[in-house]
PDB file of N, CA, C and O in Angstrom:
ATOM      1  N   MET A  20     -60.908 -39.048  -5.754  1.00 52.00           N
ATOM      2  CA  MET A  20     -59.552 -38.638  -6.060  1.00 52.00           C
ATOM      3  C   MET A  20     -58.616 -39.825  -5.861  1.00 52.00           C
ATOM      4  O   MET A  20     -58.688 -40.532  -4.869  1.00 52.00           O
ATOM      5  N   SER A  21     -57.732 -40.058  -6.827  1.00 62.00           N
ATOM      6  CA  SER A  21     -56.828 -41.205  -6.731  1.00 62.00           C
ATOM      7  C   SER A  21     -55.610 -40.852  -5.888  1.00 62.00           C
ATOM      8  O   SER A  21     -55.166 -39.708  -5.837  1.00 62.00           O
ATOM      9  N   ARG A  22     -55.095 -41.854  -5.225  1.00 84.00           N
ATOM     10  CA  ARG A  22     -53.920 -41.679  -4.374  1.00 84.00           C
ATOM     11  C   ARG A  22     -52.670 -41.700  -5.248  1.00 84.00           C
ATOM     12  O   ARG A  22     -52.530 -42.534  -6.137  1.00 84.00           O
ATOM     13  N   ILE A  23     -51.740 -40.800  -4.991  1.00 90.00           N
ATOM     14  CA  ILE A  23     -50.501 -40.702  -5.763  1.00 90.00           C
ATOM     15  C   ILE A  23     -49.502 -41.707  -5.213  1.00 90.00           C
ATOM     16  O   ILE A  23     -49.302 -41.805  -4.001  1.00 90.00           O
ATOM     17  N   ASN A  24     -48.869 -42.447  -6.115  1.00 93.00           N
ATOM     18  CA  ASN A  24     -47.874 -43.432  -5.715  1.00 93.00           C
ATOM     19  C   ASN A  24     -46.489 -42.781  -5.792  1.00 93.00           C
ATOM     20  O   ASN A  24     -45.897 -42.686  -6.857  1.00 93.00           O
ATOM     21  N   TYR A  25     -45.988 -42.359  -4.654  1.00 94.00           N
ATOM     22  CA  TYR A  25     -44.700 -41.676  -4.601  1.00 94.00           C
ATOM     23  C   TYR A  25     -43.544 -42.624  -4.925  1.00 94.00           C
ATOM     24  O   TYR A  25     -42.495 -42.179  -5.387  1.00 94.00           O
ATOM     25  N   ASP A  26     -43.749 -43.909  -4.700  1.00 93.00           N
ATOM     26  CA  ASP A  26     -42.688 -44.883  -4.971  1.00 93.00           C
ATOM     27  C   ASP A  26     -42.351 -44.969  -6.459  1.00 93.00           C
ATOM     28  O   ASP A  26     -41.243 -45.360  -6.821  1.00 93.00           O
ATOM     29  N   LEU A  27     -43.286 -44.604  -7.310  1.00 94.00           N
ATOM     30  CA  LEU A  27     -43.039 -44.664  -8.749  1.00 94.00           C
ATOM     31  C   LEU A  27     -42.272 -43.442  -9.256  1.00 94.00           C
ATOM     32  O   LEU A  27     -41.797 -43.431 -10.384  1.00 94.00           O
ATOM     33  N   MET A  28     -42.143 -42.423  -8.404  1.00 95.00           N
ATOM     34  CA  MET A  28     -41.438 -41.198  -8.790  1.00 95.00           C
ATOM     35  C   MET A  28     -39.946 -41.330  -8.500  1.00 95.00           C
ATOM     36  O   MET A  28     -39.551 -41.949  -7.512  1.00 95.00           O
ATOM     37  N   SER A  29     -39.148 -40.702  -9.354  1.00 93.00           N
ATOM     38  CA  SER A  29     -37.713 -40.619  -9.069  1.00 93.00           C
ATOM     39  C   SER A  29     -37.523 -39.616  -7.932  1.00 93.00           C
ATOM     40  O   SER A  29     -38.450 -38.885  -7.569  1.00 93.00           O
ATOM     41  N   ASP A  30     -36.322 -39.551  -7.391  1.00 91.00           N
ATOM     42  CA  ASP A  30     -36.039 -38.582  -6.331  1.00 91.00           C
ATOM     43  C   ASP A  30     -36.306 -37.157  -6.810  1.00 91.00           C
ATOM     44  O   ASP A  30     -36.908 -36.355  -6.102  1.00 91.00           O
ATOM     45  N   VAL A  31     -35.869 -36.857  -8.020  1.00 91.00           N
ATOM     46  CA  VAL A  31     -36.056 -35.512  -8.568  1.00 91.00           C
ATOM     47  C   VAL A  31     -37.536 -35.218  -8.770  1.00 91.00           C
ATOM     48  O   VAL A  31     -38.007 -34.134  -8.416  1.00 91.00           O
ATOM     49  N   GLU A  32     -38.274 -36.172  -9.320  1.00 95.00           N
ATOM     50  CA  GLU A  32     -39.709 -35.974  -9.534  1.00 95.00           C
ATOM     51  C   GLU A  32     -40.441 -35.766  -8.215  1.00 95.00           C
ATOM     52  O   GLU A  32     -41.304 -34.888  -8.107  1.00 95.00           O
ATOM     53  N   LEU A  33     -40.094 -36.573  -7.217  1.00 95.00           N
ATOM     54  CA  LEU A  33     -40.752 -36.451  -5.918  1.00 95.00           C
ATOM     55  C   LEU A  33     -40.446 -35.106  -5.277  1.00 95.00           C
ATOM     56  O   LEU A  33     -41.335 -34.440  -4.752  1.00 95.00           O
ATOM     57  N   LYS A  34     -39.205 -34.671  -5.363  1.00 93.00           N
ATOM     58  CA  LYS A  34     -38.834 -33.368  -4.805  1.00 93.00           C
ATOM     59  C   LYS A  34     -39.584 -32.247  -5.512  1.00 93.00           C
ATOM     60  O   LYS A  34     -40.121 -31.340  -4.867  1.00 93.00           O
ATOM     61  N   GLN A  35     -39.629 -32.308  -6.840  1.00 95.00           N
ATOM     62  CA  GLN A  35     -40.355 -31.288  -7.594  1.00 95.00           C
ATOM     63  C   GLN A  35     -41.831 -31.301  -7.235  1.00 95.00           C
ATOM     64  O   GLN A  35     -42.450 -30.245  -7.104  1.00 95.00           O
ATOM     65  N   TYR A  36     -42.396 -32.493  -7.053  1.00 96.00           N
ATOM     66  CA  TYR A  36     -43.807 -32.599  -6.706  1.00 96.00           C
ATOM     67  C   TYR A  36     -44.098 -31.945  -5.362  1.00 96.00           C
ATOM     68  O   TYR A  36     -45.009 -31.135  -5.246  1.00 96.00           O
ATOM     69  N   PHE A  37     -43.327 -32.288  -4.347  1.00 92.00           N
ATOM     70  CA  PHE A  37     -43.660 -31.723  -3.033  1.00 92.00           C
ATOM     71  C   PHE A  37     -43.334 -30.227  -2.955  1.00 92.00           C
ATOM     72  O   PHE A  37     -43.942 -29.501  -2.185  1.00 92.00           O
ATOM     73  N   LEU A  38     -42.404 -29.747  -3.795  1.00 94.00           N
ATOM     74  CA  LEU A  38     -42.163 -28.306  -3.832  1.00 94.00           C
ATOM     75  C   LEU A  38     -43.340 -27.559  -4.464  1.00 94.00           C
ATOM     76  O   LEU A  38     -43.643 -26.439  -4.087  1.00 94.00           O
ATOM     77  N   LYS A  39     -44.017 -28.204  -5.415  1.00 96.00           N
ATOM     78  CA  LYS A  39     -45.189 -27.596  -6.049  1.00 96.00           C
ATOM     79  C   LYS A  39     -46.439 -27.770  -5.199  1.00 96.00           C
ATOM     80  O   LYS A  39     -47.381 -27.001  -5.317  1.00 96.00           O
ATOM     81  N   HIS A  40     -46.465 -28.821  -4.375  1.00 95.00           N
ATOM     82  CA  HIS A  40     -47.623 -29.133  -3.545  1.00 95.00           C
ATOM     83  C   HIS A  40     -47.198 -29.138  -2.081  1.00 95.00           C
ATOM     84  O   HIS A  40     -47.208 -30.168  -1.416  1.00 95.00           O
ATOM     85  N   ARG A  41     -46.819 -27.978  -1.591  1.00 93.00           N
ATOM     86  CA  ARG A  41     -46.256 -27.866  -0.243  1.00 93.00           C
ATOM     87  C   ARG A  41     -47.198 -28.309   0.861  1.00 93.00           C
ATOM     88  O   ARG A  41     -46.770 -28.645   1.944  1.00 93.00           O
ATOM     89  N   GLY A  42     -48.473 -28.347   0.586  1.00 94.00           N
ATOM     90  CA  GLY A  42     -49.423 -28.800   1.590  1.00 94.00           C
ATOM     91  C   GLY A  42     -49.543 -30.315   1.668  1.00 94.00           C
ATOM     92  O   GLY A  42     -50.165 -30.842   2.591  1.00 94.00           O
ATOM     93  N   ASP A  43     -48.920 -31.022   0.738  1.00 95.00           N
ATOM     94  CA  ASP A  43     -49.002 -32.489   0.707  1.00 95.00           C
ATOM     95  C   ASP A  43     -47.949 -33.063   1.651  1.00 95.00           C
ATOM     96  O   ASP A  43     -46.812 -33.317   1.275  1.00 95.00           O
ATOM     97  N   ARG A  44     -48.363 -33.243   2.885  1.00 94.00           N
ATOM     98  CA  ARG A  44     -47.427 -33.748   3.903  1.00 94.00           C
ATOM     99  C   ARG A  44     -46.966 -35.175   3.606  1.00 94.00           C
ATOM    100  O   ARG A  44     -45.852 -35.553   3.937  1.00 94.00           O
ATOM    101  N   ALA A  45     -47.812 -35.967   2.977  1.00 94.00           N
ATOM    102  CA  ALA A  45     -47.439 -37.350   2.651  1.00 94.00           C
ATOM    103  C   ALA A  45     -46.287 -37.369   1.641  1.00 94.00           C
ATOM    104  O   ALA A  45     -45.379 -38.196   1.748  1.00 94.00           O
ATOM    105  N   ALA A  46     -46.312 -36.459   0.678  1.00 94.00           N
ATOM    106  CA  ALA A  46     -45.233 -36.377  -0.311  1.00 94.00           C
ATOM    107  C   ALA A  46     -43.932 -35.972   0.366  1.00 94.00           C
ATOM    108  O   ALA A  46     -42.872 -36.546   0.097  1.00 94.00           O
ATOM    109  N   PHE A  47     -44.017 -34.989   1.244  1.00 93.00           N
ATOM    110  CA  PHE A  47     -42.827 -34.543   1.965  1.00 93.00           C
ATOM    111  C   PHE A  47     -42.269 -35.667   2.833  1.00 93.00           C
ATOM    112  O   PHE A  47     -41.059 -35.925   2.839  1.00 93.00           O
ATOM    113  N   GLN A  48     -43.144 -36.381   3.516  1.00 94.00           N
ATOM    114  CA  GLN A  48     -42.705 -37.491   4.368  1.00 94.00           C
ATOM    115  C   GLN A  48     -42.088 -38.606   3.530  1.00 94.00           C
ATOM    116  O   GLN A  48     -41.085 -39.206   3.920  1.00 94.00           O
ATOM    117  N   ALA A  49     -42.672 -38.880   2.368  1.00 95.00           N
ATOM    118  CA  ALA A  49     -42.120 -39.910   1.476  1.00 95.00           C
ATOM    119  C   ALA A  49     -40.710 -39.532   1.038  1.00 95.00           C
ATOM    120  O   ALA A  49     -39.809 -40.378   0.996  1.00 95.00           O
ATOM    121  N   TYR A  50     -40.503 -38.252   0.735  1.00 93.00           N
ATOM    122  CA  TYR A  50     -39.180 -37.796   0.336  1.00 93.00           C
ATOM    123  C   TYR A  50     -38.185 -37.910   1.489  1.00 93.00           C
ATOM    124  O   TYR A  50     -37.067 -38.410   1.312  1.00 93.00           O
ATOM    125  N   LEU A  51     -38.593 -37.471   2.670  1.00 93.00           N
ATOM    126  CA  LEU A  51     -37.710 -37.579   3.839  1.00 93.00           C
ATOM    127  C   LEU A  51     -37.367 -39.037   4.146  1.00 93.00           C
ATOM    128  O   LEU A  51     -36.212 -39.359   4.450  1.00 93.00           O
ATOM    129  N   ASP A  52     -38.357 -39.919   4.071  1.00 94.00           N
ATOM    130  CA  ASP A  52     -38.113 -41.339   4.316  1.00 94.00           C
ATOM    131  C   ASP A  52     -37.099 -41.889   3.327  1.00 94.00           C
ATOM    132  O   ASP A  52     -36.195 -42.643   3.690  1.00 94.00           O
ATOM    133  N   ARG A  53     -37.250 -41.500   2.075  1.00 93.00           N
ATOM    134  CA  ARG A  53     -36.338 -41.980   1.032  1.00 93.00           C
ATOM    135  C   ARG A  53     -34.917 -41.485   1.292  1.00 93.00           C
ATOM    136  O   ARG A  53     -33.951 -42.251   1.210  1.00 93.00           O
ATOM    137  N   ILE A  54     -34.774 -40.217   1.626  1.00 90.00           N
ATOM    138  CA  ILE A  54     -33.452 -39.644   1.885  1.00 90.00           C
ATOM    139  C   ILE A  54     -32.811 -40.285   3.116  1.00 90.00           C
ATOM    140  O   ILE A  54     -31.622 -40.580   3.130  1.00 90.00           O
ATOM    141  N   ASN A  55     -33.604 -40.503   4.156  1.00 91.00           N
ATOM    142  CA  ASN A  55     -33.064 -41.053   5.401  1.00 91.00           C
ATOM    143  C   ASN A  55     -32.692 -42.526   5.298  1.00 91.00           C
ATOM    144  O   ASN A  55     -31.969 -43.036   6.144  1.00 91.00           O
ATOM    145  N   GLN A  56     -33.140 -43.208   4.270  1.00 91.00           N
ATOM    146  CA  GLN A  56     -32.786 -44.615   4.084  1.00 91.00           C
ATOM    147  C   GLN A  56     -31.409 -44.781   3.456  1.00 91.00           C
ATOM    148  O   GLN A  56     -30.833 -45.860   3.504  1.00 91.00           O
ATOM    149  N   ARG A  57     -30.893 -43.724   2.898  1.00 87.00           N
ATOM    150  CA  ARG A  57     -29.579 -43.794   2.247  1.00 87.00           C
ATOM    151  C   ARG A  57     -28.480 -43.882   3.292  1.00 87.00           C
ATOM    152  O   ARG A  57     -28.537 -43.231   4.326  1.00 87.00           O
ATOM    153  N   PRO A  58     -27.464 -44.674   2.990  1.00 85.00           N
ATOM    154  CA  PRO A  58     -26.336 -44.725   3.934  1.00 85.00           C
ATOM    155  C   PRO A  58     -25.595 -43.389   3.937  1.00 85.00           C
ATOM    156  O   PRO A  58     -25.480 -42.725   2.917  1.00 85.00           O
ATOM    157  N   ARG A  59     -25.135 -43.024   5.089  1.00 84.00           N
ATOM    158  CA  ARG A  59     -24.395 -41.770   5.227  1.00 84.00           C
ATOM    159  C   ARG A  59     -22.907 -42.068   5.248  1.00 84.00           C
ATOM    160  O   ARG A  59     -22.459 -42.968   5.937  1.00 84.00           O
ATOM    161  N   ARG A  60     -22.179 -41.296   4.494  1.00 83.00           N
ATOM    162  CA  ARG A  60     -20.736 -41.457   4.430  1.00 83.00           C
ATOM    163  C   ARG A  60     -20.104 -40.394   5.312  1.00 83.00           C
ATOM    164  O   ARG A  60     -20.318 -39.202   5.112  1.00 83.00           O
ATOM    165  N   ILE A  61     -19.324 -40.818   6.274  1.00 85.00           N
ATOM    166  CA  ILE A  61     -18.645 -39.881   7.167  1.00 85.00           C
ATOM    167  C   ILE A  61     -17.285 -39.566   6.567  1.00 85.00           C
ATOM    168  O   ILE A  61     -16.469 -40.460   6.340  1.00 85.00           O
ATOM    169  N   VAL A  62     -17.069 -38.309   6.287  1.00 87.00           N
ATOM    170  CA  VAL A  62     -15.840 -37.863   5.643  1.00 87.00           C
ATOM    171  C   VAL A  62     -14.732 -37.691   6.669  1.00 87.00           C
ATOM    172  O   VAL A  62     -13.610 -38.136   6.469  1.00 87.00           O
ATOM    173  N   ALA A  63     -15.043 -37.027   7.778  1.00 89.00           N
ATOM    174  CA  ALA A  63     -14.056 -36.776   8.827  1.00 89.00           C
ATOM    175  C   ALA A  63     -14.787 -36.419  10.110  1.00 89.00           C
ATOM    176  O   ALA A  63     -15.894 -35.899  10.082  1.00 89.00           O
ATOM    177  N   SER A  64     -14.160 -36.702  11.212  1.00 90.00           N
ATOM    178  CA  SER A  64     -14.740 -36.312  12.497  1.00 90.00           C
ATOM    179  C   SER A  64     -14.230 -34.913  12.852  1.00 90.00           C
ATOM    180  O   SER A  64     -13.168 -34.489  12.381  1.00 90.00           O
ATOM    181  N   PRO A  65     -14.954 -34.183  13.676  1.00 89.00           N
ATOM    182  CA  PRO A  65     -14.544 -32.816  14.017  1.00 89.00           C
ATOM    183  C   PRO A  65     -13.160 -32.725  14.654  1.00 89.00           C
ATOM    184  O   PRO A  65     -12.471 -31.727  14.510  1.00 89.00           O
ATOM    185  N   ASN A  66     -12.733 -33.771  15.330  1.00 92.00           N
ATOM    186  CA  ASN A  66     -11.425 -33.739  16.001  1.00 92.00           C
ATOM    187  C   ASN A  66     -10.285 -34.198  15.096  1.00 92.00           C
ATOM    188  O   ASN A  66      -9.137 -34.233  15.526  1.00 92.00           O
ATOM    189  N   ASP A  67     -10.592 -34.576  13.879  1.00 92.00           N
ATOM    190  CA  ASP A  67      -9.585 -35.057  12.931  1.00 92.00           C
ATOM    191  C   ASP A  67      -8.640 -33.906  12.566  1.00 92.00           C
ATOM    192  O   ASP A  67      -9.087 -32.839  12.157  1.00 92.00           O
ATOM    193  N   PRO A  68      -7.332 -34.100  12.709  1.00 93.00           N
ATOM    194  CA  PRO A  68      -6.393 -33.020  12.383  1.00 93.00           C
ATOM    195  C   PRO A  68      -6.409 -32.645  10.892  1.00 93.00           C
ATOM    196  O   PRO A  68      -6.038 -31.536  10.532  1.00 93.00           O
ATOM    197  N   ASP A  69      -6.859 -33.557  10.034  1.00 94.00           N
ATOM    198  CA  ASP A  69      -6.926 -33.296   8.595  1.00 94.00           C
ATOM    199  C   ASP A  69      -8.351 -32.986   8.152  1.00 94.00           C
ATOM    200  O   ASP A  69      -8.714 -33.191   6.998  1.00 94.00           O
ATOM    201  N   PHE A  70      -9.170 -32.488   9.062  1.00 94.00           N
ATOM    202  CA  PHE A  70     -10.579 -32.251   8.794  1.00 94.00           C
ATOM    203  C   PHE A  70     -10.796 -31.404   7.537  1.00 94.00           C
ATOM    204  O   PHE A  70     -11.532 -31.788   6.631  1.00 94.00           O
ATOM    205  N   ASP A  71     -10.160 -30.248   7.467  1.00 94.00           N
ATOM    206  CA  ASP A  71     -10.360 -29.336   6.331  1.00 94.00           C
ATOM    207  C   ASP A  71      -9.992 -29.989   5.006  1.00 94.00           C
ATOM    208  O   ASP A  71     -10.740 -29.884   4.030  1.00 94.00           O
ATOM    209  N   GLU A  72      -8.859 -30.651   4.970  1.00 94.00           N
ATOM    210  CA  GLU A  72      -8.413 -31.292   3.732  1.00 94.00           C
ATOM    211  C   GLU A  72      -9.370 -32.393   3.293  1.00 94.00           C
ATOM    212  O   GLU A  72      -9.683 -32.517   2.117  1.00 94.00           O
ATOM    213  N   LYS A  73      -9.854 -33.179   4.246  1.00 94.00           N
ATOM    214  CA  LYS A  73     -10.766 -34.271   3.917  1.00 94.00           C
ATOM    215  C   LYS A  73     -12.111 -33.757   3.413  1.00 94.00           C
ATOM    216  O   LYS A  73     -12.671 -34.289   2.467  1.00 94.00           O
ATOM    217  N   VAL A  74     -12.601 -32.705   4.027  1.00 94.00           N
ATOM    218  CA  VAL A  74     -13.876 -32.121   3.599  1.00 94.00           C
ATOM    219  C   VAL A  74     -13.718 -31.518   2.202  1.00 94.00           C
ATOM    220  O   VAL A  74     -14.564 -31.718   1.324  1.00 94.00           O
ATOM    221  N   GLN A  75     -12.636 -30.804   1.981  1.00 94.00           N
ATOM    222  CA  GLN A  75     -12.399 -30.214   0.663  1.00 94.00           C
ATOM    223  C   GLN A  75     -12.260 -31.285  -0.408  1.00 94.00           C
ATOM    224  O   GLN A  75     -12.772 -31.131  -1.526  1.00 94.00           O
ATOM    225  N   ALA A  76     -11.582 -32.379  -0.092  1.00 94.00           N
ATOM    226  CA  ALA A  76     -11.429 -33.478  -1.048  1.00 94.00           C
ATOM    227  C   ALA A  76     -12.789 -34.106  -1.361  1.00 94.00           C
ATOM    228  O   ALA A  76     -13.083 -34.420  -2.528  1.00 94.00           O
ATOM    229  N   ALA A  77     -13.633 -34.271  -0.358  1.00 92.00           N
ATOM    230  CA  ALA A  77     -14.967 -34.835  -0.571  1.00 92.00           C
ATOM    231  C   ALA A  77     -15.810 -33.910  -1.446  1.00 92.00           C
ATOM    232  O   ALA A  77     -16.541 -34.377  -2.331  1.00 92.00           O
ATOM    233  N   ILE A  78     -15.702 -32.620  -1.229  1.00 93.00           N
ATOM    234  CA  ILE A  78     -16.445 -31.657  -2.049  1.00 93.00           C
ATOM    235  C   ILE A  78     -15.955 -31.711  -3.490  1.00 93.00           C
ATOM    236  O   ILE A  78     -16.760 -31.723  -4.432  1.00 93.00           O
ATOM    237  N   ARG A  79     -14.641 -31.762  -3.680  1.00 94.00           N
ATOM    238  CA  ARG A  79     -14.090 -31.858  -5.040  1.00 94.00           C
ATOM    239  C   ARG A  79     -14.587 -33.104  -5.747  1.00 94.00           C
ATOM    240  O   ARG A  79     -14.957 -33.065  -6.928  1.00 94.00           O
ATOM    241  N   GLN A  80     -14.613 -34.229  -5.035  1.00 93.00           N
ATOM    242  CA  GLN A  80     -15.097 -35.478  -5.629  1.00 93.00           C
ATOM    243  C   GLN A  80     -16.550 -35.358  -6.065  1.00 93.00           C
ATOM    244  O   GLN A  80     -16.918 -35.798  -7.152  1.00 93.00           O
ATOM    245  N   LYS A  81     -17.379 -34.754  -5.231  1.00 89.00           N
ATOM    246  CA  LYS A  81     -18.794 -34.563  -5.568  1.00 89.00           C
ATOM    247  C   LYS A  81     -18.935 -33.676  -6.797  1.00 89.00           C
ATOM    248  O   LYS A  81     -19.727 -33.954  -7.700  1.00 89.00           O
ATOM    249  N   LEU A  82     -18.177 -32.582  -6.831  1.00 93.00           N
ATOM    250  CA  LEU A  82     -18.242 -31.663  -7.969  1.00 93.00           C
ATOM    251  C   LEU A  82     -17.776 -32.333  -9.255  1.00 93.00           C
ATOM    252  O   LEU A  82     -18.387 -32.155 -10.315  1.00 93.00           O
ATOM    253  N   GLU A  83     -16.703 -33.111  -9.178  1.00 93.00           N
ATOM    254  CA  GLU A  83     -16.195 -33.816 -10.351  1.00 93.00           C
ATOM    255  C   GLU A  83     -17.194 -34.851 -10.844  1.00 93.00           C
ATOM    256  O   GLU A  83     -17.410 -34.989 -12.049  1.00 93.00           O
ATOM    257  N   ALA A  84     -17.812 -35.583  -9.926  1.00 89.00           N
ATOM    258  CA  ALA A  84     -18.806 -36.583 -10.306  1.00 89.00           C
ATOM    259  C   ALA A  84     -20.018 -35.921 -10.949  1.00 89.00           C
ATOM    260  O   ALA A  84     -20.549 -36.405 -11.958  1.00 89.00           O
ATOM    261  N   SER A  85     -20.439 -34.803 -10.390  1.00 87.00           N
ATOM    262  CA  SER A  85     -21.576 -34.066 -10.936  1.00 87.00           C
ATOM    263  C   SER A  85     -21.241 -33.540 -12.335  1.00 87.00           C
ATOM    264  O   SER A  85     -22.054 -33.608 -13.250  1.00 87.00           O
ATOM    265  N   SER A  86     -20.043 -33.006 -12.497  1.00 88.00           N
ATOM    266  CA  SER A  86     -19.608 -32.493 -13.786  1.00 88.00           C
ATOM    267  C   SER A  86     -19.539 -33.600 -14.822  1.00 88.00           C
ATOM    268  O   SER A  86     -19.962 -33.426 -15.970  1.00 88.00           O
ATOM    269  N   LYS A  87     -19.045 -34.757 -14.420  1.00 86.00           N
ATOM    270  CA  LYS A  87     -18.948 -35.908 -15.327  1.00 86.00           C
ATOM    271  C   LYS A  87     -20.336 -36.376 -15.760  1.00 86.00           C
ATOM    272  O   LYS A  87     -20.566 -36.641 -16.935  1.00 86.00           O
ATOM    273  N   LYS A  88     -21.280 -36.434 -14.821  1.00 82.00           N
ATOM    274  CA  LYS A  88     -22.650 -36.821 -15.163  1.00 82.00           C
ATOM    275  C   LYS A  88     -23.267 -35.836 -16.146  1.00 82.00           C
ATOM    276  O   LYS A  88     -23.945 -36.222 -17.078  1.00 82.00           O
ATOM    277  N   GLN A  89     -23.007 -34.546 -15.916  1.00 83.00           N
ATOM    278  CA  GLN A  89     -23.560 -33.518 -16.799  1.00 83.00           C
ATOM    279  C   GLN A  89     -22.967 -33.654 -18.200  1.00 83.00           C
ATOM    280  O   GLN A  89     -23.684 -33.527 -19.177  1.00 83.00           O
ATOM    281  N   GLN A  90     -21.676 -33.928 -18.300  1.00 84.00           N
ATOM    282  CA  GLN A  90     -21.027 -34.075 -19.603  1.00 84.00           C
ATOM    283  C   GLN A  90     -21.579 -35.302 -20.345  1.00 84.00           C
ATOM    284  O   GLN A  90     -21.758 -35.261 -21.552  1.00 84.00           O
ATOM    285  N   GLU A  91     -21.841 -36.376 -19.593  1.00 84.00           N
ATOM    286  CA  GLU A  91     -22.387 -37.577 -20.212  1.00 84.00           C
ATOM    287  C   GLU A  91     -23.808 -37.352 -20.709  1.00 84.00           C
ATOM    288  O   GLU A  91     -24.226 -37.945 -21.692  1.00 84.00           O
ATOM    289  N   ALA A  92     -24.543 -36.484 -20.007  1.00 82.00           N
ATOM    290  CA  ALA A  92     -25.934 -36.205 -20.392  1.00 82.00           C
ATOM    291  C   ALA A  92     -26.001 -35.316 -21.643  1.00 82.00           C
ATOM    292  O   ALA A  92     -26.980 -35.352 -22.360  1.00 82.00           O
ATOM    293  N   ASP A  93     -24.964 -34.522 -21.854  1.00 77.00           N
ATOM    294  CA  ASP A  93     -24.957 -33.595 -23.007  1.00 77.00           C
ATOM    295  C   ASP A  93     -24.617 -34.276 -24.285  1.00 77.00           C
ATOM    296  O   ASP A  93     -24.519 -35.184 -24.730  1.00 77.00           O
TER     297      ASP A  93
END
């Protein structure tokens, strides 16, 4: 049996693969490693007086970016 090269898969392909092959711990670990290597963006700290507004603005930005990508794909 040949070894699967997870590095050649896109994030979406790798996620779909490990969801279909839930017993493949190496695939799951490869996905977690890939996700954990990404830089994390801190939107607001819990003590920030503008916490709600900042979180809502970040969500709106994500939704707008996602919508724009979808429109470009269509």
